[in-house]
Coordinates of C-alpha atoms in Angstrom, one line a residue:
X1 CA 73.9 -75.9 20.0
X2 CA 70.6 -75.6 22.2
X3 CA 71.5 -78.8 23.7
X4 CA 74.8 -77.7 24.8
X5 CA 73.3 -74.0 26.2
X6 CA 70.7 -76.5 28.2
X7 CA 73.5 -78.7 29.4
X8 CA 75.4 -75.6 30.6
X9 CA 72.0 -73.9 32.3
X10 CA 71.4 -77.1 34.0
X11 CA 74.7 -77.3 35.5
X12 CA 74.2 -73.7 36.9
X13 CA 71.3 -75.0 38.9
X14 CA 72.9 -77.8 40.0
X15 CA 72.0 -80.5 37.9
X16 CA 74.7 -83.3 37.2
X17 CA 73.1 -85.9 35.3
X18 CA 71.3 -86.2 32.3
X19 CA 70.2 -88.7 29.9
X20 CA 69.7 -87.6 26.1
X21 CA 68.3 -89.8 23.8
X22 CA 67.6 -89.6 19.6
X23 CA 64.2 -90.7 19.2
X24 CA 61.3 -89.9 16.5
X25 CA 57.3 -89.3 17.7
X26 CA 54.4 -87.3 16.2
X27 CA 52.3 -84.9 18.5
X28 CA 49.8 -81.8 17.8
X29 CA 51.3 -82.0 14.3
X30 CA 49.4 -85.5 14.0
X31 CA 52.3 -86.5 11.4
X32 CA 51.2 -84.1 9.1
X33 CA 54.2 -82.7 6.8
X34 CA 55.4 -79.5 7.7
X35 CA 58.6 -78.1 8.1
X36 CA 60.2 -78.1 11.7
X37 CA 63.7 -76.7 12.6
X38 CA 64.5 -75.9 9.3
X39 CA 64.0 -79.5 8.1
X40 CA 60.7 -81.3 6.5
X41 CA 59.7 -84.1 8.5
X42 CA 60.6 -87.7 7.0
X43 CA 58.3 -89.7 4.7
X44 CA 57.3 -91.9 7.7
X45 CA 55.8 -89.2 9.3
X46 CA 57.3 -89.4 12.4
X47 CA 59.8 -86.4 13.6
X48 CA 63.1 -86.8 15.2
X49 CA 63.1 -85.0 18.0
X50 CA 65.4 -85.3 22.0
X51 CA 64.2 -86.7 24.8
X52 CA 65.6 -85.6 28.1
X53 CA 65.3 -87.3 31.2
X54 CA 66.5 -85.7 34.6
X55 CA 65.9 -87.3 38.2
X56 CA 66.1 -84.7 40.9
X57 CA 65.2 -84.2 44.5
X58 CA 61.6 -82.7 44.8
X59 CA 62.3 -79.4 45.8
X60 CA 64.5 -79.1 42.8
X61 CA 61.5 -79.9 40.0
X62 CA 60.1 -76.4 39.4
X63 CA 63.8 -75.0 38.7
X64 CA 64.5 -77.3 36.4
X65 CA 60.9 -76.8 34.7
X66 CA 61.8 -73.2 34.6
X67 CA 65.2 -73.4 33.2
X68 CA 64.0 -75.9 30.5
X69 CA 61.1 -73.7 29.4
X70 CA 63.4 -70.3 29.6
X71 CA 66.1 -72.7 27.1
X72 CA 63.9 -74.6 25.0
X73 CA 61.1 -72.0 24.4
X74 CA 60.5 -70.8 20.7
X75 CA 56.5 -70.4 20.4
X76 CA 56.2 -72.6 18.3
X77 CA 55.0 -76.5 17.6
X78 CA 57.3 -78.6 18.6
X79 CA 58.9 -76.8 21.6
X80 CA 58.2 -80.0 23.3
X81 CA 56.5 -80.9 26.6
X82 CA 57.9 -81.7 29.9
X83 CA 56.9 -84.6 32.0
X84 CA 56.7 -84.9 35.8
X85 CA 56.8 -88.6 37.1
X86 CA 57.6 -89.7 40.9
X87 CA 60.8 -91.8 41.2
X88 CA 60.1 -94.7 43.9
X89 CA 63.4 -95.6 44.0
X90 CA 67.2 -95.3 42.6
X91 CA 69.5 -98.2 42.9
X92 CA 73.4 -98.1 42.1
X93 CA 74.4 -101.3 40.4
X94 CA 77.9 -101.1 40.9
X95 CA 77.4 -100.8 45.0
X96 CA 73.8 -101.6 45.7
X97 CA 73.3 -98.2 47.5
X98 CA 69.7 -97.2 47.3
X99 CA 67.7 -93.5 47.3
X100 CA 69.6 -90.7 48.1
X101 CA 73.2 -92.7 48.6
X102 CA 72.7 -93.9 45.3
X103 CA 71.4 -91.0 43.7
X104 CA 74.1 -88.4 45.0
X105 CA 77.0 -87.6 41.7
X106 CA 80.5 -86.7 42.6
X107 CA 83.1 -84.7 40.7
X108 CA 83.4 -81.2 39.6
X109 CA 80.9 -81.2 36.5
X110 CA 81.5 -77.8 35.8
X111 CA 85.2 -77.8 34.9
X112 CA 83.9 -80.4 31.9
X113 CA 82.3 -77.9 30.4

């Protein structure tokens, strides 16, 4: 459910790719057991949690900070962090177009949803 209200606040602000991805990771919690979303975390230790990963244009990084924060927020551990890493390039396999060319989505996302 917060994934899909994310998905639909990304759109808003323009964002038209994302990649989503099940994976499992201890943090502040150090592995400890405690109960997060509802759910004990598994004998291993580690917690499932989502990891998002966005590229966009520079002057679109603290909008999409904000609107994560504003979606994801609860106050508590595990809200998550974000992560701000330069992209040196982007490379389309299919045509070989590179930065901007190959970055650039077409369609209209927002009828999907």
């Amino acid at each position: 459910m917060m994934m899909q209200r994310m998905r639909k606040a990304l759109l808003k602000i323009g964002i038209r790719g994302v990649t989503v991805s099940d994976v499992r990771g201890f943090g502040a919690q150090g592995g400890s057991t405690e109960r997060h979303g509802g759910s004990e975390f598994s004998e291993d230790k580690f917690v499932a949690k989502v990891k998002m990963e966005i590229v966009v244009k520079k002057e679109q990084v603290e909008s999409v900070i904000n609107t994560i924060i504003d979606g994801a927020r609860t106050g508590e551990i595990g809200d998550g962090k974000i992560f701000v890493l330069p992209v040196s390039d982007v490379i389309r396999v299919r045509t070989g177009e590179r930065g901007e060319q190959a970055e650039k989505m077409t369609g209209d996302m927002l009828s999907s949803y």
